[in-house]
Amino acid sequence: MPLTKKIVELTSKKYSTNITILGDYEDSDNTSILDNDNGTILVVSDKDQFYFKDQHRNLWLSVLDSFHIDGKQHYPELGDSYTLKHGVQYSFTTKEAIVEMASNYFAKHAD
């Protein structure tokens, strides 16, 4: 299934009351789907930047140009991971993999 169709389907389903959808992927610059109980979230910004955060605060991101954490500038590549001082891990992967993780998670909460 094409990525756009999968995101539209994910953000248009009916979910249990603990799930909140903000924005509309086709009409908004920012779209997110959040589990209010544990903070698990998928965020799509500008239809190009994707991230998925699980209940343990681990984060999977689509590859960025660069980012700054722990006092250093990083230039991530596909498959790279960075663990912050407090133990949270940032992993860089494809948009498709992020949407697949989110789909698998939020499917458990579909009505």
Short mmCIF file of C-alpha atoms in Angstrom, two decimals:
data_model
loop_
_atom_site.label_atom_id
_atom_site.label_comp_id
_atom_site.label_asym_id
_atom_site.label_seq_id
_atom_site.Cartn_x
_atom_site.Cartn_y
_atom_site.Cartn_z
CA MET A 1 0.00 0.00 0.00
CA PRO A 2 1.43 3.45 -0.87
CA LEU A 3 2.64 5.50 2.11
CA THR A 4 0.12 8.34 1.67
CA LYS A 5 -2.80 5.91 1.56
CA LYS A 6 -1.54 4.09 4.64
CA ILE A 7 -1.24 7.34 6.65
CA VAL A 8 -4.70 8.51 5.56
CA GLU A 9 -6.13 5.14 6.58
CA LEU A 10 -4.29 5.22 9.92
CA THR A 11 -5.52 8.71 10.78
CA SER A 12 -9.11 8.15 9.66
CA LYS A 13 -9.91 4.99 11.65
CA LYS A 14 -12.13 4.98 14.70
CA TYR A 15 -10.13 4.25 17.86
CA SER A 16 -10.81 3.70 21.54
CA THR A 17 -11.22 6.86 23.62
CA ASN A 18 -7.57 6.97 24.72
CA ILE A 19 -6.44 7.74 21.13
CA THR A 20 -6.44 11.31 19.81
CA ILE A 21 -5.86 12.33 16.20
CA LEU A 22 -4.71 15.89 15.55
CA GLY A 23 -4.65 17.32 12.04
CA ASP A 24 -5.57 15.82 8.71
CA TYR A 25 -2.71 14.36 6.70
CA GLU A 26 -4.09 15.54 3.36
CA ASP A 27 -4.95 19.09 4.49
CA SER A 28 -2.50 19.90 7.33
CA ASP A 29 1.22 20.52 7.60
CA ASN A 30 1.27 18.59 10.89
CA THR A 31 -0.60 15.42 11.74
CA SER A 32 -0.32 13.25 14.83
CA ILE A 33 -1.98 10.32 16.48
CA LEU A 34 -1.48 9.99 20.25
CA ASP A 35 -2.19 7.38 22.89
CA ASN A 36 -3.20 9.59 25.82
CA ASP A 37 -2.60 6.77 28.30
CA ASN A 38 1.11 6.26 27.71
CA GLY A 39 2.36 8.96 25.32
CA THR A 40 2.95 6.74 22.29
CA ILE A 41 2.75 9.05 19.28
CA LEU A 42 3.21 9.25 15.53
CA VAL A 43 3.96 12.73 14.15
CA VAL A 44 4.19 13.70 10.49
CA SER A 45 5.41 17.23 9.78
CA ASP A 46 5.36 18.86 6.37
CA LYS A 47 4.52 15.43 4.87
CA ASP A 48 8.26 14.73 4.96
CA GLN A 49 9.50 14.41 8.56
CA PHE A 50 8.21 11.39 10.48
CA TYR A 51 8.71 10.19 14.02
CA PHE A 52 7.25 7.52 16.27
CA LYS A 53 7.79 7.55 20.04
CA ASP A 54 6.89 4.52 22.15
CA GLN A 55 5.73 4.39 25.77
CA HIS A 56 9.38 4.02 26.89
CA ARG A 57 10.23 7.34 25.16
CA ASN A 58 12.38 5.66 22.51
CA LEU A 59 12.16 7.57 19.26
CA TRP A 60 12.38 6.51 15.62
CA LEU A 61 12.87 9.34 13.13
CA SER A 62 13.15 9.70 9.40
CA VAL A 63 16.67 10.83 8.52
CA LEU A 64 17.30 14.55 9.08
CA ASP A 65 20.01 16.77 7.65
CA SER A 66 21.56 17.14 11.11
CA PHE A 67 20.59 17.66 14.75
CA HIS A 68 22.13 18.85 17.99
CA ILE A 69 22.05 16.79 21.22
CA ASP A 70 24.30 16.43 24.24
CA GLY A 71 26.40 19.37 23.07
CA LYS A 72 27.29 17.84 19.71
CA GLN A 73 26.14 18.22 16.12
CA HIS A 74 25.19 14.87 14.56
CA TYR A 75 24.69 13.94 10.91
CA PRO A 76 22.59 10.77 10.98
CA GLU A 77 22.38 8.17 8.27
CA LEU A 78 19.82 5.44 7.77
CA GLY A 79 20.25 2.83 10.52
CA ASP A 80 22.14 5.10 12.95
CA SER A 81 21.13 5.20 16.63
CA TYR A 82 22.03 7.64 19.38
CA THR A 83 21.45 7.01 23.08
CA LEU A 84 21.05 10.12 25.20
CA LYS A 85 22.62 10.48 28.64
CA HIS A 86 19.29 9.62 30.30
CA GLY A 87 18.96 6.41 28.29
CA VAL A 88 16.41 7.36 25.63
CA GLN A 89 17.39 6.08 22.22
CA TYR A 90 16.96 7.93 18.91
CA SER A 91 16.99 5.60 15.89
CA PHE A 92 16.95 6.71 12.27
CA THR A 93 14.95 4.66 9.79
CA THR A 94 12.69 5.01 6.77
CA LYS A 95 9.31 6.74 6.72
CA GLU A 96 7.76 3.42 5.70
CA ALA A 97 9.20 1.63 8.74
CA ILE A 98 7.93 4.37 11.07
CA VAL A 99 4.41 4.24 9.62
CA GLU A 100 4.46 0.43 9.88
CA MET A 101 5.42 0.62 13.59
CA ALA A 102 2.64 3.12 14.22
CA SER A 103 0.11 1.07 12.26
CA ASN A 104 0.95 -2.05 14.24
CA TYR A 105 0.68 -0.19 17.54
CA PHE A 106 -2.52 1.74 16.87
CA ALA A 107 -4.29 -1.27 15.25
CA LYS A 108 -4.59 -2.67 18.80
CA HIS A 109 -6.75 0.35 19.69
CA ALA A 110 -9.06 0.38 16.66
CA ASP A 111 -12.79 0.04 17.36
#
